[in-house]
Coordinates of C-alpha atoms and ligand atoms in Angstrom, one line a residue:
M1 CA 65.6 -30.1 -27.4
E2 CA 67.3 -31.2 -23.8
N3 CA 66.4 -34.4 -22.6
F4 CA 66.4 -35.8 -18.1
Q5 CA 65.7 -39.1 -17.8
G6 CA 64.4 -39.6 -14.5
V7 CA 62.2 -42.6 -13.0
G8 CA 58.3 -41.7 -13.3
V9 CA 56.4 -42.1 -9.9
S10 CA 53.1 -40.2 -10.1
P11 CA 51.7 -40.8 -13.9
G12 CA 50.3 -37.6 -16.0
R13 CA 51.5 -35.4 -19.0
I14 CA 52.1 -32.1 -19.2
I15 CA 53.6 -29.2 -20.9
G16 CA 54.3 -26.3 -18.6
S17 CA 57.3 -23.6 -17.8
V18 CA 59.9 -24.3 -15.1
R19 CA 60.3 -23.0 -11.4
Q20 CA 63.4 -24.0 -10.1
M21 CA 62.9 -24.5 -6.0
P22 CA 65.1 -21.9 -4.4
H23 CA 68.0 -22.5 -2.1
P24 CA 67.9 -22.8 1.6
I25 CA 69.4 -19.7 3.4
S26 CA 72.5 -20.0 4.6
E27 CA 73.2 -18.7 7.9
P28 CA 75.1 -15.7 7.7
P29 CA 78.3 -15.5 9.5
R30 CA 78.4 -15.1 13.4
D31 CA 80.4 -12.1 12.5
E32 CA 79.6 -10.4 10.7
K33 CA 79.0 -6.7 10.4
L34 CA 77.6 -3.2 8.9
A35 CA 79.6 -3.1 6.2
G36 CA 81.4 0.2 4.0
A37 CA 79.7 3.2 5.4
T38 CA 76.5 1.1 6.5
T39 CA 75.4 3.1 9.4
A40 CA 72.7 1.2 11.6
E41 CA 70.1 4.3 11.1
D42 CA 70.6 2.7 7.1
A43 CA 70.3 -0.9 8.3
V44 CA 67.3 -0.3 10.3
A45 CA 65.4 0.4 7.8
A46 CA 66.0 -1.9 6.3
L47 CA 65.7 -4.9 8.1
R48 CA 62.0 -2.8 8.6
A49 CA 61.3 -2.4 5.2
A50 CA 62.1 -5.9 3.8
S51 CA 60.0 -7.6 7.4
K52 CA 57.2 -5.2 5.8
L53 CA 57.4 -6.7 2.3
V54 CA 57.8 -10.0 3.7
H55 CA 54.7 -9.5 5.7
A56 CA 52.3 -7.9 2.9
E57 CA 54.1 -10.9 0.0
L58 CA 52.7 -13.3 3.0
K59 CA 49.8 -12.6 3.3
S60 CA 49.1 -11.6 0.1
R61 CA 49.3 -15.3 -1.3
A62 CA 47.4 -16.5 2.6
E63 CA 44.7 -14.6 0.2
T64 CA 44.3 -17.1 -2.2
A65 CA 45.8 -20.4 -0.8
S66 CA 42.9 -22.4 1.1
G67 CA 42.7 -24.4 3.9
A68 CA 46.0 -26.2 5.6
A69 CA 48.8 -23.3 3.0
K70 CA 46.3 -20.5 4.1
D71 CA 47.0 -20.8 8.1
V72 CA 50.6 -21.4 7.3
L73 CA 50.6 -18.5 4.9
E74 CA 48.8 -16.4 8.0
A75 CA 50.6 -17.4 11.0
T76 CA 53.7 -16.7 9.2
A77 CA 52.7 -13.1 7.8
L78 CA 51.8 -12.4 11.6
M79 CA 54.9 -13.6 12.7
A80 CA 57.1 -11.0 9.6
A81 CA 56.3 -8.0 11.6
D82 CA 56.4 -9.0 15.4
P83 CA 58.0 -6.1 17.2
M84 CA 59.1 -8.2 19.4
L85 CA 61.5 -10.3 16.4
I86 CA 62.1 -6.3 14.5
K87 CA 63.0 -5.1 18.5
G88 CA 65.4 -7.5 18.5
A89 CA 66.8 -7.5 15.8
V90 CA 67.2 -3.4 15.8
K91 CA 69.0 -4.5 19.7
I92 CA 71.7 -6.0 17.7
I93 CA 72.2 -4.3 14.8
N94 CA 72.8 -1.1 17.3
T95 CA 75.8 -3.1 18.2
G96 CA 77.3 -2.5 14.7
T97 CA 76.3 -6.0 13.8
S98 CA 74.4 -6.5 9.9
A99 CA 71.4 -6.5 9.6
E100 CA 70.9 -10.5 8.3
R101 CA 72.9 -11.1 10.7
A102 CA 70.8 -9.2 13.3
I103 CA 67.7 -10.8 12.4
W104 CA 69.1 -14.8 12.9
E105 CA 70.3 -13.9 16.1
A106 CA 66.8 -12.6 17.2
G107 CA 64.8 -14.9 15.1
A108 CA 67.0 -17.5 17.7
S109 CA 66.0 -16.3 20.3
V110 CA 62.2 -15.5 20.1
A111 CA 62.2 -19.1 18.7
E112 CA 64.0 -20.6 21.7
M113 CA 61.7 -18.5 23.9
L114 CA 57.9 -20.0 22.4
H115 CA 60.0 -23.4 22.2
N116 CA 60.3 -22.8 26.2
L117 CA 56.9 -21.7 26.6
G118 CA 55.3 -25.0 25.1
G119 CA 52.0 -25.3 24.2
Y120 CA 50.2 -23.4 21.3
M121 CA 53.5 -21.1 21.8
A122 CA 56.4 -23.6 21.0
E123 CA 54.1 -24.6 17.7
R124 CA 54.9 -21.4 16.7
A125 CA 58.5 -21.1 16.8
T126 CA 59.2 -23.0 13.0
D127 CA 57.1 -19.9 11.9
V128 CA 59.9 -17.3 13.7
L129 CA 62.4 -19.7 11.5
D130 CA 61.1 -19.4 8.3
V131 CA 60.1 -15.7 8.6
R132 CA 64.0 -14.6 9.5
A133 CA 65.1 -17.1 6.4
R134 CA 62.4 -14.9 4.6
I135 CA 63.7 -11.3 6.1
V136 CA 67.4 -12.3 5.2
A137 CA 67.1 -14.0 1.7
S138 CA 64.7 -10.8 1.2
L139 CA 67.6 -8.4 2.9
R140 CA 69.8 -10.2 0.6
G141 CA 68.0 -9.8 -2.8
V142 CA 67.7 -13.3 -3.6
A143 CA 64.6 -15.5 -4.0
A144 CA 62.4 -16.3 -0.5
P145 CA 62.7 -20.1 0.8
G146 CA 59.7 -22.3 0.5
I147 CA 57.5 -22.8 -2.9
P148 CA 58.0 -19.9 -5.1
A149 CA 54.9 -17.6 -5.4
S150 CA 53.3 -17.5 -8.9
D151 CA 50.4 -16.2 -10.5
T152 CA 50.6 -18.5 -13.0
P153 CA 51.3 -22.6 -13.3
F154 CA 54.1 -24.2 -13.7
V155 CA 56.2 -26.9 -13.6
L156 CA 58.2 -27.1 -10.0
I157 CA 61.4 -28.3 -10.2
A158 CA 63.9 -28.7 -7.0
D159 CA 66.7 -31.1 -5.6
D160 CA 64.3 -33.0 -3.4
L161 CA 60.6 -31.9 -1.3
A162 CA 60.1 -32.9 2.6
P163 CA 56.8 -33.6 4.1
A164 CA 57.0 -30.3 5.4
D165 CA 57.1 -28.3 1.7
T166 CA 53.5 -30.1 1.2
A167 CA 52.2 -27.5 3.3
T168 CA 52.3 -24.8 1.2
L169 CA 52.2 -26.8 -2.3
D170 CA 48.6 -25.1 -4.2
P171 CA 47.7 -27.9 -6.2
A172 CA 46.5 -25.4 -8.7
K173 CA 49.6 -23.7 -9.3
V174 CA 51.8 -26.8 -9.5
L175 CA 51.6 -28.7 -12.7
A176 CA 54.0 -31.6 -12.0
L177 CA 56.6 -32.2 -10.0
V178 CA 60.4 -32.8 -11.0
T179 CA 63.5 -33.2 -8.6
S180 CA 66.7 -34.4 -9.2
G181 CA 66.9 -36.3 -6.2
G182 CA 64.8 -38.5 -4.2
G183 CA 63.5 -42.2 -5.5
P184 CA 60.9 -43.8 -6.2
Q185 CA 59.1 -44.2 -2.3
S186 CA 60.7 -40.4 -1.6
H187 CA 58.2 -38.0 -0.2
T188 CA 58.4 -36.1 -3.2
A189 CA 56.4 -39.2 -4.6
I190 CA 53.8 -39.9 -2.3
I191 CA 53.2 -36.3 -1.7
A192 CA 52.6 -36.1 -5.9
R193 CA 50.4 -39.1 -5.9
S194 CA 48.7 -37.8 -2.9
L195 CA 47.8 -34.3 -5.0
G196 CA 47.1 -36.0 -8.4
L197 CA 50.6 -34.0 -9.9
P198 CA 52.7 -36.1 -12.8
A199 CA 55.5 -36.7 -11.2
V200 CA 59.9 -37.7 -12.3
V201 CA 62.2 -38.6 -9.2
A202 CA 66.0 -38.8 -10.0
A203 CA 66.0 -36.9 -13.0
H204 CA 69.8 -35.5 -12.7
G205 CA 70.6 -32.3 -14.2
V206 CA 66.9 -30.7 -14.2
T207 CA 68.3 -28.1 -11.3
S208 CA 70.4 -26.2 -13.9
L209 CA 66.8 -25.1 -16.4
P210 CA 66.6 -21.5 -16.4
D211 CA 62.6 -20.3 -14.9
G212 CA 60.6 -20.2 -17.6
A213 CA 61.9 -23.0 -19.6
S214 CA 59.1 -24.6 -21.5
V215 CA 58.7 -28.5 -20.6
F216 CA 57.4 -31.9 -21.3
V217 CA 56.8 -34.1 -18.4
D218 CA 55.5 -37.8 -18.4
G219 CA 55.2 -38.9 -15.0
A220 CA 54.7 -42.6 -16.4
S221 CA 58.4 -42.9 -18.7
G222 CA 60.0 -40.5 -15.8
L223 CA 61.0 -38.2 -19.2
V224 CA 61.5 -34.5 -19.0
A225 CA 62.1 -33.1 -22.3
T226 CA 62.7 -29.0 -23.2
N227 CA 61.2 -27.4 -26.2
P228 CA 58.4 -30.3 -26.8
D229 CA 58.1 -30.9 -30.3
A230 CA 54.0 -32.0 -31.7
A231 CA 53.6 -35.3 -30.9
Q232 CA 54.6 -34.5 -26.8
V233 CA 51.6 -32.1 -27.4
D234 CA 49.4 -35.0 -28.5
A235 CA 50.6 -36.5 -25.6
V236 CA 49.3 -34.5 -23.2
A237 CA 46.1 -34.1 -24.7
A238 CA 45.6 -38.0 -24.8
W239 CA 46.4 -37.3 -21.4
A240 CA 43.8 -35.0 -20.2
K241 CA 41.3 -36.9 -22.0
T242 CA 42.0 -40.4 -20.0
A243 CA 42.6 -38.6 -16.5
S244 CA 38.7 -37.5 -16.5
A245 CA 37.9 -41.2 -17.2
L246 CA 40.6 -42.6 -14.5
S247 CA 38.9 -40.0 -12.4
Q248 CA 36.2 -42.3 -11.2
F249 CA 36.3 -45.5 -9.0
D250 CA 33.5 -46.9 -7.9
G251 CA 34.3 -48.5 -5.0
N252 CA 34.4 -51.6 -6.2
C253 CA 37.3 -53.4 -7.1
R254 CA 37.3 -57.4 -8.5
T255 CA 39.9 -59.4 -10.5
A256 CA 38.7 -60.4 -14.2
D257 CA 36.8 -63.7 -12.6
G258 CA 35.2 -61.4 -8.9
H259 CA 38.1 -62.2 -6.9
L260 CA 37.6 -59.3 -4.6
V261 CA 40.2 -56.6 -3.1
P262 CA 39.5 -54.2 -1.2
L263 CA 41.1 -50.7 -2.4
L264 CA 42.0 -48.6 0.4
A265 CA 43.3 -44.6 1.4
N266 CA 46.7 -44.1 2.7
V267 CA 45.8 -40.5 4.1
G268 CA 48.1 -38.3 6.3
G269 CA 44.2 -36.2 8.7
A270 CA 40.7 -35.5 8.2
A271 CA 41.3 -33.4 4.5
E272 CA 42.4 -36.9 3.2
A273 CA 40.3 -39.0 4.7
V274 CA 37.0 -36.8 3.5
T275 CA 38.3 -36.5 0.5
A276 CA 39.4 -40.6 -0.3
A277 CA 35.7 -41.3 0.9
A278 CA 34.4 -39.1 -1.7
A279 CA 36.8 -40.7 -4.2
G280 CA 35.2 -44.2 -3.1
A281 CA 38.2 -45.9 -0.7
Q282 CA 36.9 -48.9 0.5
G283 CA 38.9 -47.5 4.1
V284 CA 41.8 -46.1 5.3
G285 CA 44.6 -48.3 4.8
L286 CA 47.2 -46.8 6.6
L287 CA 46.3 -43.4 8.3
R288 CA 50.1 -41.0 8.9
T289 CA 49.3 -40.4 12.9
E290 CA 52.9 -38.4 12.4
F291 CA 51.5 -36.4 9.0
C292 CA 49.0 -34.9 11.9
F293 CA 51.9 -33.2 13.6
L294 CA 54.8 -32.6 12.0
D295 CA 54.8 -28.9 12.5
R296 CA 54.8 -30.1 16.5
E297 CA 57.3 -29.0 18.9
T298 CA 55.7 -30.5 21.8
E299 CA 53.6 -34.1 22.2
P300 CA 50.0 -33.1 21.0
S301 CA 47.4 -33.7 24.0
I302 CA 45.3 -36.7 23.8
D303 CA 42.6 -34.2 24.0
E304 CA 44.3 -33.0 20.7
Q305 CA 44.3 -36.1 19.2
V306 CA 41.4 -37.7 20.1
A307 CA 40.0 -34.8 17.8
E308 CA 42.5 -35.3 14.6
Y309 CA 41.9 -38.9 14.8
R310 CA 37.5 -38.9 15.3
G311 CA 38.2 -36.4 12.1
V312 CA 39.2 -39.4 10.5
F313 CA 36.7 -42.0 11.8
D314 CA 34.1 -40.0 11.0
A315 CA 34.5 -40.6 7.5
F316 CA 34.7 -43.1 7.2
P317 CA 31.1 -44.9 9.4
G318 CA 31.1 -48.8 9.8
R319 CA 34.2 -49.1 8.0
K320 CA 37.8 -50.3 8.3
V321 CA 40.8 -47.7 9.4
V322 CA 43.6 -48.5 10.2
V323 CA 45.7 -46.1 12.4
R324 CA 49.3 -46.4 12.5
T325 CA 51.0 -45.0 15.6
L326 CA 53.6 -41.9 15.4
D327 CA 56.3 -43.6 12.6
A328 CA 58.4 -40.3 13.7
G329 CA 62.9 -40.2 12.6
A330 CA 64.4 -40.6 9.8
D331 CA 62.7 -38.1 6.7
K332 CA 60.1 -37.4 9.6
P333 CA 61.6 -36.0 12.4
L334 CA 58.8 -34.9 15.0
P335 CA 60.8 -33.1 17.5
F336 CA 58.9 -34.2 20.8
L337 CA 60.4 -37.9 19.4
T338 CA 63.1 -38.1 17.1
D339 CA 67.1 -37.0 18.2
S340 CA 68.3 -35.3 14.6
S341 CA 71.8 -35.4 15.8
E342 CA 71.2 -39.5 15.4
P343 CA 74.4 -40.2 12.6
N344 CA 72.1 -42.8 10.9
P345 CA 68.7 -42.1 11.1
A346 CA 66.6 -44.6 9.4
L347 CA 69.2 -46.5 11.1
G348 CA 68.3 -45.5 14.6
I349 CA 65.7 -45.2 17.0
R350 CA 62.6 -44.4 14.2
G351 CA 59.0 -45.3 14.3
Y352 CA 58.0 -48.5 17.0
R353 CA 61.8 -47.9 18.9
T354 CA 60.9 -44.4 19.5
D355 CA 59.4 -46.0 23.1
L356 CA 61.8 -47.4 24.4
T357 CA 63.5 -43.4 24.0
S358 CA 60.0 -41.9 24.8
P359 CA 58.1 -44.5 27.2
G360 CA 54.7 -42.7 27.0
V361 CA 54.5 -41.7 24.2
L362 CA 52.5 -44.5 22.5
E363 CA 50.3 -45.5 25.7
R364 CA 48.8 -41.7 25.6
Q365 CA 48.5 -42.4 21.4
L366 CA 46.8 -45.7 22.0
E367 CA 44.7 -43.8 24.7
A368 CA 43.7 -41.4 22.4
I369 CA 43.1 -43.8 19.8
A370 CA 40.7 -45.8 21.8
L371 CA 38.7 -42.6 23.1
A372 CA 38.2 -41.8 19.4
A373 CA 37.0 -45.5 18.5
A374 CA 34.2 -45.4 21.3
V375 CA 32.5 -42.5 19.8
S376 CA 32.5 -42.9 16.3
D377 CA 31.4 -46.4 13.9
A378 CA 34.4 -46.8 12.1
D379 CA 35.6 -50.6 13.0
V380 CA 39.1 -49.1 14.1
W381 CA 42.2 -51.4 13.4
V382 CA 46.1 -50.3 15.0
M383 CA 49.3 -51.4 13.9
A384 CA 52.7 -50.5 14.8
P385 CA 55.5 -49.3 12.0
M386 CA 59.3 -50.4 12.3
I387 CA 57.8 -53.9 13.9
A388 CA 61.1 -55.8 13.8
T389 CA 61.2 -58.7 16.2
P390 CA 58.4 -61.2 17.3
D391 CA 58.8 -59.7 21.3
E392 CA 58.2 -56.1 19.9
A393 CA 54.7 -57.2 17.9
E394 CA 53.6 -59.2 21.5
H395 CA 54.3 -56.2 23.6
F396 CA 53.1 -53.7 21.6
A397 CA 49.4 -56.1 21.2
G398 CA 49.9 -55.8 24.9
L399 CA 49.8 -52.6 24.7
C400 CA 46.7 -52.8 22.5
A401 CA 44.4 -54.9 24.6
A402 CA 45.3 -53.1 28.1
A403 CA 43.9 -49.9 25.9
G404 CA 41.0 -51.6 25.3
L405 CA 41.9 -52.2 21.1
T406 CA 41.0 -55.2 19.5
T407 CA 42.5 -55.5 16.6
P408 CA 46.6 -55.0 16.8
G409 CA 48.3 -55.8 14.1
V410 CA 52.4 -54.7 12.8
M411 CA 53.9 -53.6 9.4
V412 CA 56.4 -55.3 7.9
E413 CA 58.7 -52.8 6.6
V414 CA 61.8 -54.4 8.0
P415 CA 63.3 -57.6 6.4
S416 CA 64.0 -59.7 9.6
A417 CA 59.2 -59.1 10.1
A418 CA 58.9 -60.3 6.7
L419 CA 61.8 -63.5 7.1
T420 CA 59.8 -63.7 10.7
A421 CA 55.9 -63.5 9.5
E422 CA 54.8 -66.7 11.3
T423 CA 56.1 -65.5 14.8
I424 CA 55.5 -62.0 14.2
L425 CA 52.2 -62.4 13.0
A426 CA 51.1 -65.2 16.2
P427 CA 50.2 -62.0 19.2
V428 CA 48.7 -60.1 16.4
K429 CA 45.6 -59.8 14.2
F430 CA 47.4 -57.9 11.0
A431 CA 50.3 -57.3 8.7
S432 CA 50.7 -54.6 6.3
L433 CA 53.3 -54.2 4.1
G434 CA 54.6 -51.2 3.9
T435 CA 57.0 -52.2 0.9
N436 CA 58.7 -47.9 1.0
D437 CA 61.1 -49.5 3.8
L438 CA 61.0 -52.9 3.0
T439 CA 62.6 -52.2 0.2
Q440 CA 65.1 -49.4 1.2
Y441 CA 66.5 -52.0 4.0
T442 CA 66.3 -54.5 1.6
M443 CA 68.6 -53.0 -0.2
A444 CA 70.3 -51.3 1.9
A445 CA 69.4 -47.9 -0.1
D446 CA 68.4 -44.9 1.5
R447 CA 64.9 -44.0 0.0
Q448 CA 65.9 -40.2 -0.5
L449 CA 68.8 -41.1 -2.4
G450 CA 68.3 -40.1 -6.5
P451 CA 71.0 -41.5 -7.1
L452 CA 70.5 -44.5 -5.3
A453 CA 66.9 -45.2 -7.2
A454 CA 67.0 -48.2 -9.1
L455 CA 68.7 -50.0 -6.4
N456 CA 65.2 -48.7 -4.8
N457 CA 62.5 -50.2 -6.5
P458 CA 59.4 -52.2 -5.4
W459 CA 60.0 -54.7 -8.9
Q460 CA 62.7 -55.9 -7.4
P461 CA 62.7 -59.4 -7.2
A462 CA 64.3 -59.8 -3.1
V463 CA 61.4 -57.0 -2.3
L464 CA 58.5 -59.6 -4.4
R465 CA 60.1 -62.7 -2.2
L466 CA 59.8 -60.6 1.1
V467 CA 56.5 -60.0 -0.1
H468 CA 55.7 -63.3 -0.9
L469 CA 56.9 -64.8 2.7
T470 CA 55.3 -62.7 4.1
V471 CA 51.7 -63.8 3.1
A472 CA 53.4 -68.0 3.3
G473 CA 53.8 -66.7 7.1
S474 CA 50.6 -65.7 7.6
T475 CA 49.5 -69.0 5.8
A476 CA 51.6 -70.9 7.9
E477 CA 50.9 -69.5 11.1
A478 CA 46.8 -69.9 10.0
A479 CA 47.6 -73.8 9.8
T480 CA 49.7 -73.8 13.5
R481 CA 46.4 -72.7 15.2
G482 CA 43.8 -75.1 12.8
D483 CA 42.1 -72.8 11.4
D484 CA 41.9 -72.4 7.6
A485 CA 41.5 -68.2 7.4
A486 CA 45.7 -67.1 7.1
K487 CA 45.9 -63.4 8.9
P488 CA 45.0 -60.7 6.3
V489 CA 48.4 -59.3 5.0
G490 CA 48.0 -55.7 3.2
V491 CA 49.6 -53.7 0.9
C492 CA 50.3 -49.9 2.3
G493 CA 53.7 -48.4 0.5
E494 CA 53.9 -46.9 -3.0
A495 CA 53.8 -50.4 -4.8
A496 CA 50.1 -50.9 -4.5
A497 CA 49.0 -47.6 -6.5
D498 CA 51.0 -49.0 -9.1
P499 CA 49.2 -50.7 -11.4
A500 CA 51.2 -53.3 -12.6
L501 CA 53.1 -53.6 -9.0
A502 CA 49.5 -54.1 -7.6
V503 CA 48.6 -57.2 -10.3
V504 CA 52.2 -59.3 -8.9
L505 CA 50.9 -58.6 -5.4
V506 CA 47.2 -59.7 -5.9
G507 CA 48.3 -62.3 -7.2
L508 CA 51.4 -63.1 -5.0
G509 CA 49.1 -63.7 -1.9
V510 CA 47.9 -60.1 -0.6
S511 CA 44.4 -59.6 0.6
T512 CA 43.9 -55.7 0.3
L513 CA 46.0 -52.4 -1.3
S514 CA 45.5 -49.1 0.4
M515 CA 47.1 -46.4 -1.6
T516 CA 46.6 -42.8 -2.1
S517 CA 42.7 -41.9 -3.6
R518 CA 44.4 -40.5 -6.4
S519 CA 45.6 -43.8 -7.6
L520 CA 42.3 -45.9 -6.9
S521 CA 40.0 -46.7 -10.2
A522 CA 43.7 -46.9 -12.4
V523 CA 44.4 -49.5 -10.3
A524 CA 40.9 -51.1 -10.2
T525 CA 40.9 -50.6 -13.9
V526 CA 43.9 -53.2 -14.5
L527 CA 43.2 -55.5 -11.8
A528 CA 39.3 -56.3 -13.6
T529 CA 41.0 -56.8 -16.7
I530 CA 43.4 -60.2 -15.0
T531 CA 41.8 -63.2 -13.7
L532 CA 43.5 -64.1 -10.0
V533 CA 45.4 -67.4 -11.6
E534 CA 46.2 -64.3 -14.7
A535 CA 47.6 -62.1 -11.7
Q536 CA 49.7 -65.1 -9.9
S537 CA 51.2 -66.4 -13.7
L538 CA 52.5 -62.5 -13.5
A539 CA 53.6 -63.2 -9.6
S540 CA 55.6 -65.8 -10.7
L541 CA 57.3 -63.7 -13.8
A542 CA 58.4 -61.1 -11.4
L543 CA 59.7 -63.2 -8.6
S544 CA 61.5 -64.7 -11.4
A545 CA 63.2 -62.1 -12.8
P546 CA 67.0 -61.6 -12.8
N547 CA 66.4 -58.2 -11.6
A548 CA 63.9 -55.1 -11.2
I549 CA 63.8 -54.0 -14.5
E550 CA 63.2 -57.4 -16.0
A551 CA 60.4 -58.7 -13.5
R552 CA 58.8 -54.8 -13.9
N553 CA 59.2 -55.7 -18.0
R554 CA 57.6 -59.0 -18.2
V555 CA 55.3 -57.6 -16.5
R556 CA 53.9 -54.3 -18.2
A557 CA 53.9 -56.8 -21.5
R558 CA 51.5 -59.1 -20.5
L559 CA 48.7 -55.4 -19.3
P560 CA 48.9 -53.8 -22.8
I561 CA 46.3 -52.6 -21.3
L562 CA 48.5 -49.6 -19.7
D563 CA 50.2 -48.3 -23.1
Q564 CA 47.2 -48.0 -24.0
L565 CA 45.9 -45.5 -20.8
G566 CA 49.6 -44.1 -20.5
L567 CA 49.8 -45.7 -17.0
Ligands
LIG1 C1 55.9 -48.1 3.9 O1 57.2 -47.4 3.9 O2 55.5 -48.5 3.2 C2 55.1 -47.5 4.5 C3 54.1 -46.9 4.2 O3 55.8 -46.4 5.5 P1 55.9 -45.0 5.6 O4 55.8 -44.0 3.7 O5 55.2 -43.4 5.9 O6 57.3 -44.6 5.8
LIG2 MG1 57.6 -46.9 6.4

């Protein structure tokens, strides 16, 4: 048995067989010519065969897929047989160039042409680039890029996953996610939690495991072990029982002494909103609007945006839906808003800052949100990501007012916002703590880097102090106004989905928690076992801990239910 210790980011215990995510396809060398005795005819024949194979493979995958994955696979399958693409490549082969290089160049020209056409056609540019990589893989005889196709379920192992990989990730086939990179707040972790898949990140060495190896994965403790033993087989059976008990949430979350903690959902579009409503979420605490448009080359029209937002609002009539304006940049680039050549994108033009370089996009988005809100029954709140100064908060509140949106708010995910919460909250009506980025920026540790996972931990007492300061800032702001009611401060970062940390956050005075709908029941179950005063004393314990591990251990030791449930 070989053990790999990573960081558990989504609970669940499973045994399954390994499939490694193939490496991205490298660009064939610029001057790659036809090899040896290969004639242009041979190369053309090989290219046609590869294109046919890729087309057939994508088509058969599309047949068994559903939803967004099906759409993506169908569009890509069509592109693989596109006569313009193949004709372009044949022309280049006839100049003596290798089939790999020829399809690479032809793909680039077609993608550029589609991009220049704009609108729907521009969206297909990414499909062409995907197809050319698949054809090159087939010509080279290596595995196609992206999530591997498989008839049987498997444990997916990768360096890290990008948000775009989720489009073809079939949760019926993937039993668990394990990455050698990524941190607890990385997108792999977010994706895994939203799909309810056990996941371990920062598990150094796992990418050397052979396909087909049998592994035990514990998404709570972070252990990945080969050749599972009898105890691990029993642990998997016990988890199956817990998981079915935890799949029920009655929509009501209170501490043992009756203190109400509304639990909301984080969603990336209408389909997730419908699932969240069915799972008992009391509203949406974070609509990541950039997730609705991740594959877009160009700015979505106002009508397209209205349709997307309405889909979410309609799932929650009479309930609160917090829409976050586009948070493009860093690990979520949107071609129409972000500059991919920035040297340090996490500290660059991202989130609200894109209003500096792409003026008008934010106003049009607010207009679309207001139009969708006007024809729905949801209680629509709007917040801006990456707010760093009171001036920015005031400017955003002004834009919301101009659009007729009456409940503006800010995300607190940059330490300066937590430190100046009292002033930042004055022009707006609420704050939502984005603990993923707040941790990354407080600890100066890229949330995507596996080796920094220990720093990138929301249990860091420094992060908890900033949460505490934000709540205190809101109380102080209310006192300045002579009002008893402080403006609400919620949490929508991944910290809210960790049941032990959720207890600490409630103890620190946070008013609502927003998370993937899969975690609602676990968080509610654990919160129901403690009183508000107990949560406050656990919060003090965590705040005064010397480090993140100690903070987590101290709190978990007082919550035995966590181990009982395998959380
Ligand atoms: C956060 O930073 O905590 C957050 C909720 O936003 P995102 O994860 O989308 O950056
Ligand atoms: Mg963020």
